[in-house]
Short mmCIF file of C-alpha atoms in Angstrom, two decimals:
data_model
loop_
_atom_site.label_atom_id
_atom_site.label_comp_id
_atom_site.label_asym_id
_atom_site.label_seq_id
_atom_site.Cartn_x
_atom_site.Cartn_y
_atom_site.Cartn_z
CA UNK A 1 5.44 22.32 14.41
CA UNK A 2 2.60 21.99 12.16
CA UNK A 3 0.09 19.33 12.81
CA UNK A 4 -0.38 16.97 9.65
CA UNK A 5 -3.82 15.70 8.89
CA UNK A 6 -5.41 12.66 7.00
CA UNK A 7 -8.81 12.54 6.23
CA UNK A 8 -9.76 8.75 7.06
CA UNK A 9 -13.49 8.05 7.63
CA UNK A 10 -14.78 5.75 9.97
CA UNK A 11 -18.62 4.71 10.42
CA UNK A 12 -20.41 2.85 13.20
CA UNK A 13 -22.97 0.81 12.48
CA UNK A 14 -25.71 1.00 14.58
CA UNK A 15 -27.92 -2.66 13.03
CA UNK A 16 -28.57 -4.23 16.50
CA UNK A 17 -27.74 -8.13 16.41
CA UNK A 18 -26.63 -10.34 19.04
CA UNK A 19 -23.62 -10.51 19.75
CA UNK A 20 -23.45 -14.41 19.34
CA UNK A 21 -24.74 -14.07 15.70
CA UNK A 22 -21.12 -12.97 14.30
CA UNK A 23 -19.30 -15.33 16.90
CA UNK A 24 -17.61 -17.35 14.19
CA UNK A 25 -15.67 -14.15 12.21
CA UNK A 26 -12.00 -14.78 11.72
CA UNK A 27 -12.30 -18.85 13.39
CA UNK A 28 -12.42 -19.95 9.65
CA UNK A 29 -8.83 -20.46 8.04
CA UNK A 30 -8.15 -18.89 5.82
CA UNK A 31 -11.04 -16.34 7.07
CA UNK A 32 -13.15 -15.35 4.87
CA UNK A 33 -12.63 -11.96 3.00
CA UNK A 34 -16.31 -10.57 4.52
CA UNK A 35 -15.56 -11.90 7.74
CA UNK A 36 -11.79 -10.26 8.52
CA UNK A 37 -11.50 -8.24 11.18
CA UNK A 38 -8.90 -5.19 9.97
CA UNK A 39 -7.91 -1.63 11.94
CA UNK A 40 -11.25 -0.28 10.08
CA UNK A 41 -13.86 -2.34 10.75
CA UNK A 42 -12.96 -4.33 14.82
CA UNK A 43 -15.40 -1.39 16.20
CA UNK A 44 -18.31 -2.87 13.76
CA UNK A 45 -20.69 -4.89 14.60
CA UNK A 46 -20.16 -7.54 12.38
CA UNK A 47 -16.49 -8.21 14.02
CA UNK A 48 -16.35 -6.45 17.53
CA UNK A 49 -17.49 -9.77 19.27
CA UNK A 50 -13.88 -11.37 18.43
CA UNK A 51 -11.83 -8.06 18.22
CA UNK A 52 -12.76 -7.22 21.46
CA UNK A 53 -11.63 -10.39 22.55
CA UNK A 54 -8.43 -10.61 20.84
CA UNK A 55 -6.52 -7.31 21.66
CA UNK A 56 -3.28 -8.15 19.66
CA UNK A 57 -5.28 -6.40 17.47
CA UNK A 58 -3.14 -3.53 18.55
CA UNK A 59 -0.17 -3.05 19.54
CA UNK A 60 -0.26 -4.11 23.27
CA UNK A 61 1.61 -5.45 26.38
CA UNK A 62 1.67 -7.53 29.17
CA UNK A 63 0.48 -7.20 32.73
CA UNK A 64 1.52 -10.57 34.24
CA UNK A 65 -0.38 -12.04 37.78
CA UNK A 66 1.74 -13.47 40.56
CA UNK A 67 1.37 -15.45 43.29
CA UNK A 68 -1.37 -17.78 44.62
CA UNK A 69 -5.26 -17.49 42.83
CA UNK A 70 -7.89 -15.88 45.56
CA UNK A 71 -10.80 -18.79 44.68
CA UNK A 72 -14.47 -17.21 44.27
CA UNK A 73 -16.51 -19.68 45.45
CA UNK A 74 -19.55 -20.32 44.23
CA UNK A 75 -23.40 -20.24 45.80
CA UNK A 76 -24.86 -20.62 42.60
CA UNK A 77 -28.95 -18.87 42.26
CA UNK A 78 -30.14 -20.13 38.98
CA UNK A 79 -33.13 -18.42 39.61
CA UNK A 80 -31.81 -15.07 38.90
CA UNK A 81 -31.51 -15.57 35.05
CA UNK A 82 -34.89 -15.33 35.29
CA UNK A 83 -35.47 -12.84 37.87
CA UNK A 84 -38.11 -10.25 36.45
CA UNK A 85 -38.21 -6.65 36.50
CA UNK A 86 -39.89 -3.76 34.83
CA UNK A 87 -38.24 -0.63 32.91
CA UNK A 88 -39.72 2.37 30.87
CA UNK A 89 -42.95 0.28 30.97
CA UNK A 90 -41.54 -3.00 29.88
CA UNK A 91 -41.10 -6.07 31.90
CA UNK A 92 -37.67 -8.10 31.51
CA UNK A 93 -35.73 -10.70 32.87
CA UNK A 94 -32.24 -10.54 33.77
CA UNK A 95 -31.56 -12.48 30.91
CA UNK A 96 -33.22 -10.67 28.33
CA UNK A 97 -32.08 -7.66 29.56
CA UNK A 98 -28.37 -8.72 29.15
CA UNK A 99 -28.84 -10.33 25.73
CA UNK A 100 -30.60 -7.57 24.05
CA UNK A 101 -27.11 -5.59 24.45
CA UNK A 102 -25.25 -8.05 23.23
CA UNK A 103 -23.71 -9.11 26.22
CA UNK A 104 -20.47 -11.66 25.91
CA UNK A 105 -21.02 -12.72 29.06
CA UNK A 106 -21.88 -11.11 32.93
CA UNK A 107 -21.19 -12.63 36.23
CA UNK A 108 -23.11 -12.07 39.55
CA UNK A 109 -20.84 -12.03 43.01
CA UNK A 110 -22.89 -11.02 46.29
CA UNK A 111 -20.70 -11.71 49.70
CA UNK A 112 -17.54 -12.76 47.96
CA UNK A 113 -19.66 -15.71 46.37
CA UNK A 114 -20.92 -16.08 43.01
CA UNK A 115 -23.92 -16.70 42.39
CA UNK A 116 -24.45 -16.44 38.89
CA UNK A 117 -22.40 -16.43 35.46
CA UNK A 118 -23.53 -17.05 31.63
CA UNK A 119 -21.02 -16.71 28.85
CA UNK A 120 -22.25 -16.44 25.55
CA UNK A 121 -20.84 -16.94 22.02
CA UNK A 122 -17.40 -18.01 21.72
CA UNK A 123 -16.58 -16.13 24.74
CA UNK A 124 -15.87 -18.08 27.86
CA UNK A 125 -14.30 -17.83 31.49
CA UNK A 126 -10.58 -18.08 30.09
CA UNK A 127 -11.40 -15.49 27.40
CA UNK A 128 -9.69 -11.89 27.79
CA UNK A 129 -12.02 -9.18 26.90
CA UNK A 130 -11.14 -5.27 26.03
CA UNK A 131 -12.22 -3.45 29.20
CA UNK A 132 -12.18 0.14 26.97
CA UNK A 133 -13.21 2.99 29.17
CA UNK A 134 -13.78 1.15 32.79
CA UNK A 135 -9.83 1.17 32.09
CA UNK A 136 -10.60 4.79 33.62
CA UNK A 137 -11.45 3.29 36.78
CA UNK A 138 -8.24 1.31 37.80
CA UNK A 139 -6.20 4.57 36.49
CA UNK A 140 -7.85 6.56 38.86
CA UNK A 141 -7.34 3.50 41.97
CA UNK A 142 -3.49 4.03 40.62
CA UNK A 143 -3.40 7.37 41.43
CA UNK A 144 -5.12 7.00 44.94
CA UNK A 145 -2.35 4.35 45.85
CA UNK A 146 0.43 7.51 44.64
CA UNK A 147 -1.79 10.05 46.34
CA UNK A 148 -1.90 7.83 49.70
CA UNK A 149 1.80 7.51 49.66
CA UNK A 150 2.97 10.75 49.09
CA UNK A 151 3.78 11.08 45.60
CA UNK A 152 0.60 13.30 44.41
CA UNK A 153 -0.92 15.96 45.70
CA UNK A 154 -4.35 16.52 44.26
CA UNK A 155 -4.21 19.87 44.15
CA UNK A 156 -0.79 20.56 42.60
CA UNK A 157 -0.70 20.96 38.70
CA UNK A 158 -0.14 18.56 36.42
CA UNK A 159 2.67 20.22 34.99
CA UNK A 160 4.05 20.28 38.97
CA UNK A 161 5.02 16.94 37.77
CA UNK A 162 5.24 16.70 33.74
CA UNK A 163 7.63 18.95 32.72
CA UNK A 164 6.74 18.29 28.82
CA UNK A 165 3.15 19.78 29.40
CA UNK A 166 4.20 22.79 31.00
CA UNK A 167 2.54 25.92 29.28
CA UNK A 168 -0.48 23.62 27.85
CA UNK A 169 -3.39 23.80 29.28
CA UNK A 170 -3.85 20.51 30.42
CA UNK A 171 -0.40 21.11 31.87
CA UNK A 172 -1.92 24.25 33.58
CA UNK A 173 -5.23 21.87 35.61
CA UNK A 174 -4.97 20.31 39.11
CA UNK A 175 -4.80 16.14 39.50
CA UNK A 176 -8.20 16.88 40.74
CA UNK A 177 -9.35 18.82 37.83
CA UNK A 178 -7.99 15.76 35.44
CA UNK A 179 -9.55 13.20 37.61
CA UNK A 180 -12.92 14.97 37.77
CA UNK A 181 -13.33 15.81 33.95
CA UNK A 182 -13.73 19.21 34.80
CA UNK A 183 -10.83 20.42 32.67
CA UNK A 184 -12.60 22.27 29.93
CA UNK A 185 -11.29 20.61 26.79
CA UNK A 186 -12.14 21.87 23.20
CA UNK A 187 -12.79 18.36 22.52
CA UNK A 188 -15.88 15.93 21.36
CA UNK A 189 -16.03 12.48 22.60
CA UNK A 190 -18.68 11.61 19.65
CA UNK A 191 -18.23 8.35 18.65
CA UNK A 192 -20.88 8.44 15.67
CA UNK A 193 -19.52 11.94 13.93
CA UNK A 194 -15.74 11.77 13.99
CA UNK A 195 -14.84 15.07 11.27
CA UNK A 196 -11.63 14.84 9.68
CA UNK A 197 -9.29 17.58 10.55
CA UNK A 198 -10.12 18.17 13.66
CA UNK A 199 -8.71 17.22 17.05
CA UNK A 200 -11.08 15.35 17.93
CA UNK A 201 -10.45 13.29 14.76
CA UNK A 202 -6.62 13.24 15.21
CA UNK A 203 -6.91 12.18 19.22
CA UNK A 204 -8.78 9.44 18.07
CA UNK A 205 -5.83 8.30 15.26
CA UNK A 206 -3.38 8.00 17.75
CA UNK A 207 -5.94 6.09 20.12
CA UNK A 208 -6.40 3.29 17.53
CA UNK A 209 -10.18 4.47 17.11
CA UNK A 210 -10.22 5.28 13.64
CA UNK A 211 -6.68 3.65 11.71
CA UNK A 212 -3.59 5.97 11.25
CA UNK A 213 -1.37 4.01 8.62
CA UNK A 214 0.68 7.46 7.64
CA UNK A 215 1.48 8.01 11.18
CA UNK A 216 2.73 4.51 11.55
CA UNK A 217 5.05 4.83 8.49
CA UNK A 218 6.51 7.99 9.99
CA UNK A 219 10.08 7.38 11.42
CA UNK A 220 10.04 9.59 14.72
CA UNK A 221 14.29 10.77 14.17
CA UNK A 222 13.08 12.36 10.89
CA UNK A 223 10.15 13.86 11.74
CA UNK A 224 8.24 15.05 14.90
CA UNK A 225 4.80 14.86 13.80
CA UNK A 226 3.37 13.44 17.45
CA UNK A 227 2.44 9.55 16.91
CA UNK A 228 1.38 8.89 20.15
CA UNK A 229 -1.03 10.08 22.73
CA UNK A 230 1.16 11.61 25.42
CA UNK A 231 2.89 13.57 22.64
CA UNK A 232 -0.14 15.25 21.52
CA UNK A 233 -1.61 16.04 24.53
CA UNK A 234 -0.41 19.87 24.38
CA UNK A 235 -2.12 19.87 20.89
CA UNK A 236 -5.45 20.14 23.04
CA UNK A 237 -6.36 23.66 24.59
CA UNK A 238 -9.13 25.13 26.71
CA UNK A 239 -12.54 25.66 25.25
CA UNK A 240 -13.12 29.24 24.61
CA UNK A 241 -16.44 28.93 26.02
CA UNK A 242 -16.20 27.08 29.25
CA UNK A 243 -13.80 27.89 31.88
CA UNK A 244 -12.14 24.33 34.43
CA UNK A 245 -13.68 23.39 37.20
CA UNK A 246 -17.62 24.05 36.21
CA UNK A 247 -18.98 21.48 34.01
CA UNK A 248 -18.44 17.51 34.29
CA UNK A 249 -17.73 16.59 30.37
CA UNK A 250 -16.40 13.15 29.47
CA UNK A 251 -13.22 13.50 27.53
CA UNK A 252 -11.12 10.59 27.53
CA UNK A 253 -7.34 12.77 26.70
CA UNK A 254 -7.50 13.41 31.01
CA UNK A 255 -6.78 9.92 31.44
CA UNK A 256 -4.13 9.83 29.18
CA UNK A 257 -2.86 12.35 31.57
CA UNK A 258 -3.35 10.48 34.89
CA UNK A 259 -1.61 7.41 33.23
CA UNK A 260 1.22 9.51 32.02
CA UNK A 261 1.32 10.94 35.84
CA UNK A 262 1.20 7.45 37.15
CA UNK A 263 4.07 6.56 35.15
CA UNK A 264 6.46 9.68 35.71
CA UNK A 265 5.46 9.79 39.60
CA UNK A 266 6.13 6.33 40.11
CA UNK A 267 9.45 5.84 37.86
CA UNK A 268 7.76 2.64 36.27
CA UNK A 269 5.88 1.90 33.16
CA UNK A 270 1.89 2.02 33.44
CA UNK A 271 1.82 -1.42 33.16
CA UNK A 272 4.35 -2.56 35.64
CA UNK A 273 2.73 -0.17 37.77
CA UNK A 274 -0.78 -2.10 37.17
CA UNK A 275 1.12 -5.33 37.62
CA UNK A 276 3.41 -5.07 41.16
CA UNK A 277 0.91 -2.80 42.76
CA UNK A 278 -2.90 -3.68 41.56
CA UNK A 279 -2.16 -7.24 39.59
CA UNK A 280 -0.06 -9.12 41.77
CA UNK A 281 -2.17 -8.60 45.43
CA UNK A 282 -6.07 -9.38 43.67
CA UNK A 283 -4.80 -13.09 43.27
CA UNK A 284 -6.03 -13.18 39.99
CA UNK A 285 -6.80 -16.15 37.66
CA UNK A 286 -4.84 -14.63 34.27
CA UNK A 287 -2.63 -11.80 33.01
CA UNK A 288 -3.96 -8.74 32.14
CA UNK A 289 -2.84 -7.16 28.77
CA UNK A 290 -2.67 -3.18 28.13
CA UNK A 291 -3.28 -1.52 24.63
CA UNK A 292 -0.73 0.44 23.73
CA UNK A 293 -0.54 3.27 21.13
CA UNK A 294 1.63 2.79 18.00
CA UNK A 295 4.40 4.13 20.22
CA UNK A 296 3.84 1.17 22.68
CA UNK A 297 2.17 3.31 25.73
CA UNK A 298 -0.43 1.79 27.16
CA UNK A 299 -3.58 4.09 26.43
CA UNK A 300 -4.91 4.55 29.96
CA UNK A 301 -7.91 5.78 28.89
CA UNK A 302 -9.19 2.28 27.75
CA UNK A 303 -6.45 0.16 26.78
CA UNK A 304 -7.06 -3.22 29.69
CA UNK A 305 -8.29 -6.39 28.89
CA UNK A 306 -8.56 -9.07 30.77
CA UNK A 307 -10.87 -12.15 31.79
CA UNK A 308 -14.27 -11.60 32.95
CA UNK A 309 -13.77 -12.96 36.70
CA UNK A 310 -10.84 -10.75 37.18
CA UNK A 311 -12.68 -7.94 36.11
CA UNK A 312 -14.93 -8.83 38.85
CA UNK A 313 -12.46 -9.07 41.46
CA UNK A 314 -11.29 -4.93 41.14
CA UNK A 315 -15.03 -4.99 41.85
CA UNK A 316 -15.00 -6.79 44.70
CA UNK A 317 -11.68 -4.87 45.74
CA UNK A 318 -13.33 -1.49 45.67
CA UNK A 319 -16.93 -2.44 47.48
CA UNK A 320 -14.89 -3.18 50.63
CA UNK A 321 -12.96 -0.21 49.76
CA UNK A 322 -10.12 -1.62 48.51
CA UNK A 323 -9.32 -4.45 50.94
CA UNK A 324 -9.57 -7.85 49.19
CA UNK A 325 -7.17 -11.57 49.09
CA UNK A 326 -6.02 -10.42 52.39
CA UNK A 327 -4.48 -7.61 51.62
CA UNK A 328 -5.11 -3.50 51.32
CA UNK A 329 -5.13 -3.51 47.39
CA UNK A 330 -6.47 0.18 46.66
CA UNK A 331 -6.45 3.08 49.18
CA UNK A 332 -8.96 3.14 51.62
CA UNK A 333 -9.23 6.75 52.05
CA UNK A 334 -9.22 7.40 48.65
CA UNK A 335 -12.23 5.27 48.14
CA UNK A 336 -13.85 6.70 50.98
CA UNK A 337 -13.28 10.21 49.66
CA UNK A 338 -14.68 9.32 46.02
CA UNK A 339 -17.98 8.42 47.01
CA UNK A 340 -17.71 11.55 49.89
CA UNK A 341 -18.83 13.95 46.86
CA UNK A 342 -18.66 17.69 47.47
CA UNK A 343 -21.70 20.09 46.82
CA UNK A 344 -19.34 21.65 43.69
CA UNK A 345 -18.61 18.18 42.87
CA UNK A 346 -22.87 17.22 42.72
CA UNK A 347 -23.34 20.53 40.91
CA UNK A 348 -20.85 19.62 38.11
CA UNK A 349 -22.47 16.75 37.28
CA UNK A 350 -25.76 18.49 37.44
CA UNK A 351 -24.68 21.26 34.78
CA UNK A 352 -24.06 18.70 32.29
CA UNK A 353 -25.83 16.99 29.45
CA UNK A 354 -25.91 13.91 31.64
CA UNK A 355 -28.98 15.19 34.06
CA UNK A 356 -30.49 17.21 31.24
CA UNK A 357 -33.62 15.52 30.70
CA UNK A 358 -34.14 16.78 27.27
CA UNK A 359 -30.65 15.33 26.67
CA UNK A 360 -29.90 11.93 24.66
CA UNK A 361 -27.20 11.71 26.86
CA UNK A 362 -29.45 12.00 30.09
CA UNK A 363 -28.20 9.46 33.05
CA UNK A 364 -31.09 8.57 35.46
CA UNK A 365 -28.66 6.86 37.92
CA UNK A 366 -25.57 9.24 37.79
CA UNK A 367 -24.97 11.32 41.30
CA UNK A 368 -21.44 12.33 40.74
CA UNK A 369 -18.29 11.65 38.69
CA UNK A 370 -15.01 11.19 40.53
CA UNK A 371 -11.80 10.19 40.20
CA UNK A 372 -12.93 8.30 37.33
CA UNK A 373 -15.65 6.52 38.85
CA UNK A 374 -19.48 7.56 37.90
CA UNK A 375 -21.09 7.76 41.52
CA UNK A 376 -24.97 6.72 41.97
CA UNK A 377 -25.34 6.85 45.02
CA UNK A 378 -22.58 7.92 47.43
CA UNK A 379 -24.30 7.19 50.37
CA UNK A 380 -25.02 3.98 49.97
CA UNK A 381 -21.72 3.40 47.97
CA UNK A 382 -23.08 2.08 44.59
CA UNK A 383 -20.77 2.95 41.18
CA UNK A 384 -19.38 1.66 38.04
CA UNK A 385 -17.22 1.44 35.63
CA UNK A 386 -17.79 2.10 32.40
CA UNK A 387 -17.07 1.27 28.85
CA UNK A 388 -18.01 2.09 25.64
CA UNK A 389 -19.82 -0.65 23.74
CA UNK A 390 -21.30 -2.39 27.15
CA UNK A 391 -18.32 -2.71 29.22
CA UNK A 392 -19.79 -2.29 32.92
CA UNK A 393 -18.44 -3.30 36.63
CA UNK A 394 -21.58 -2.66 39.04
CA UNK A 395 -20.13 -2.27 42.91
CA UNK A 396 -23.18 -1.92 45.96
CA UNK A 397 -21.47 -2.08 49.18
CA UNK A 398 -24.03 -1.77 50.92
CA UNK A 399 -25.44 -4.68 49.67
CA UNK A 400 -21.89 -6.07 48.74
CA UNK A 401 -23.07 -7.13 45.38
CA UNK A 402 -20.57 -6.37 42.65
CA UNK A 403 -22.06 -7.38 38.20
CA UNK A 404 -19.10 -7.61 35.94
CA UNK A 405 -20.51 -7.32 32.07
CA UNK A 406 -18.41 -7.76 29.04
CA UNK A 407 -20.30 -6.75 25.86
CA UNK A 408 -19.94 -6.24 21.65
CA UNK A 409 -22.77 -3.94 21.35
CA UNK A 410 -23.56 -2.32 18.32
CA UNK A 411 -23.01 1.01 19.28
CA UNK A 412 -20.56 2.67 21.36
CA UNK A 413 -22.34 5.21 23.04
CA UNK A 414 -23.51 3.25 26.03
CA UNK A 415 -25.86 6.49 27.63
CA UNK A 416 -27.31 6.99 24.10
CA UNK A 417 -27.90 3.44 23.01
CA UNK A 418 -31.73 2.40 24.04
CA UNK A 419 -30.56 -1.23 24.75
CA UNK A 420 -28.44 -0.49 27.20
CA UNK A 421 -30.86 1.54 29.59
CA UNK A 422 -32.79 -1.94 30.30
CA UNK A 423 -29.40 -3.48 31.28
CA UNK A 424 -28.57 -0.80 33.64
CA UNK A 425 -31.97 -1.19 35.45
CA UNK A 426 -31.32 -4.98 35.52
CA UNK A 427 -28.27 -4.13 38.35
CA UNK A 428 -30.55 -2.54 40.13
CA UNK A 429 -33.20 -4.97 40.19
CA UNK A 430 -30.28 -7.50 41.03
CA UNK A 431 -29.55 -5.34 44.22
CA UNK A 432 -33.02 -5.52 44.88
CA UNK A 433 -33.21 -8.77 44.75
CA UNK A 434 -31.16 -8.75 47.95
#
């Protein structure tokens, strides 16, 4: 089957504004021509602040809650707005440091209690907001609850499991090579030079990235041109240079692989997965929705949105490893052995453009990578999530302080945009704080 191509070209624009200063694009009705948000332009910064907000956008479905709300109470600091620290040789406040990356809004929960929250723009606590790549994150919780029951072994191959990939080499990796990003992809996760033609490029298409409008016109009983992610997962083969299992590089097509995996393991759709198992037993305050790709899959790699307060409540889930609203919601163990990282584990971080100093992409705070969570300190048990375009959960448990952030930011590239180093610090000087 030959692989058809379309050159479309996408551009980021990198003009840093806040994120409140485009906060009225598409409220007009009729909108305005300038101000319509369209499959080309929701990544720009001129729209992101409501596409990011409003994921029927895309194709998408529904993660519904359940059951009684878990309240967060409050013990409200306003002090730490203003609570100052110093980075790179400036000094900053909390605020500041949030703003400057366009932040939609961030709130603050130490002991189970928050103590802070700002919302900014049109964005508010009943708002849903795209979670993009921390979606990583709950995949990989999804597969501890499968490994902790019996379903997955870690070290069985993917294709142990997904017939369909047997013979590719992402069919060929362990669970643990997938969930590490260790797999050795001839792939580029740049953001800011997409090149027509390539994989790269087409992976993107079929993530909703960059707009695909011949693949959408294609009727699938006529012609098997893959459309969606899962189908074109074989397309992507082994880099001729590295070998799996050495280097830690972030390629987002593993996920798409633990999702798939989650799915086929469990006999359920991702999303009703997400829902009876994750959704339902945080107690949270809305449903959840899942991006799908134009063959309605939800696109594990970075497809959840949801409100800002539920976001923080996986966070509070995982920094008391996974117990929270009374019940066990994520494996124990499995959180346990995430932050437990192995010396191969440390070192494949360490070979990567991530602790190159020299890099753009260098990472000050990053220990280890596992299981889809980016490790600071495994000792102490500080992580996140993360997102392109400012989409962070912060989890300390030893200080059981968990920072949800929803952000538009003007660039996607969160370790190679400057604005977003100051934010980063501003966690820590949160933690501090306590």
């Amino acid at each position: 089957m030959k692989l058809k191509l379309l050159t479309v070209l996408a551009s980021i624009s990198t003009v840093s504004l806040l994120a409140s200063a485009h906060a009225n694009t598409m409220y007009s009705v009729p909108a305005d021509a300038k101000n319509q948000v369209t499959l080309s332009n929701w990544t720009l910064p001129e729209h992101n602040h409501w596409s990011f907000q409003n994921a029927s956008i895309h194709p998408n479905v529904m993660v519904p809650r359940d059951g009684n709300v878990s309240v967060l109470p409050e013990k409200l600091d306003p002090t730490i707005s203003e609570l100052k620290f110093e980075y790179s040789g400036t000094t900053y406040t909390v605020h500041e440091a949030m703003t400057n990356d366009r932040t939609d809004g961030y709130v603050i929960v130490k002991d189970g209690q928050i103590v802070h929250e700002e919302y900014f723009g049109t964005f508010n606590a009943k708002s849903q907001h795209m979670w993009a790549s921390s979606t990583k994150s709950i995949i990989g919780q999804a597969i501890g609850i499968l490994v902790e029951q019996g379903k997955i072994d870690p070290n069985k191959t993917i294709e142990t499991y997904i017939d369909e990939l047997k013979d590719s080499h992402l069919g060929k990796q362990t669970v643990r090579t997938i969930l590490n990003m260790t797999s050795a992809l001839d792939y580029s996760e740049d953001y800011a030079n997409i090149t027509p033609g390539t994989v790269h490029f087409e992976y993107f298409r079929r993530l909703g990235f960059i707009p695909a409008y011949d693949l959408m016109a294609l009727d699938p009983t006529k012609d098997d041109t893959p459309r969606g992610l899962l189908e074109f997962a074989s397309y992507i083969d082994q880099n001729p240079e590295l070998k799996p299992n050495e280097i830690f590089e972030y390629h987002s097509p593993n996920v798409d692989i633990a999702g798939w995996l989650v799915a086929r393991v469990s006999g359920q759709p991702l999303q009703d997965f997400i829902a009876q198992n994750i959704w339902y037993k945080l107690g949270v305050e809305h449903d959840a929705l899942f991006m799908t790709d134009m063959t309605y899959t939800p696109v594990a790699t970075g497809g959840f949105a949801t409100t800002l307060r539920d976001f923080a409540r996986v966070g509070i889930a995982v920094a008391n490893n996974g117990a929270y609203n009374d019940q066990q919601v994520f494996s124990k163990a499995w959180i346990k052995d995430t932050f437990n990282l192995t010396d191969d584990e440390k070192q494949h971080v360490n070979r990567s453009v991530y602790k190159d100093k020299d890099s753009s992409g260098y990472d000050e705070w990053l220990e280890g990578y596992k299981n889809y969570l980016w490790v600071h300190d495994s000792e102490k048990g500080i992580a996140t999530f993360r997102g392109v375009f400012g989409q962070n959960l912060y989890i300390n448990q030893e200080k059981n302080l968990v920072i949800a952030t929803f952000s538009s930011a003007n660039s996607a590239s969160n370790v190679a945009r400057v604005t977003n180093l100051p934010r980063m610090a501003a966690f820590e000087a949160i933690a501090n704080k306590y």
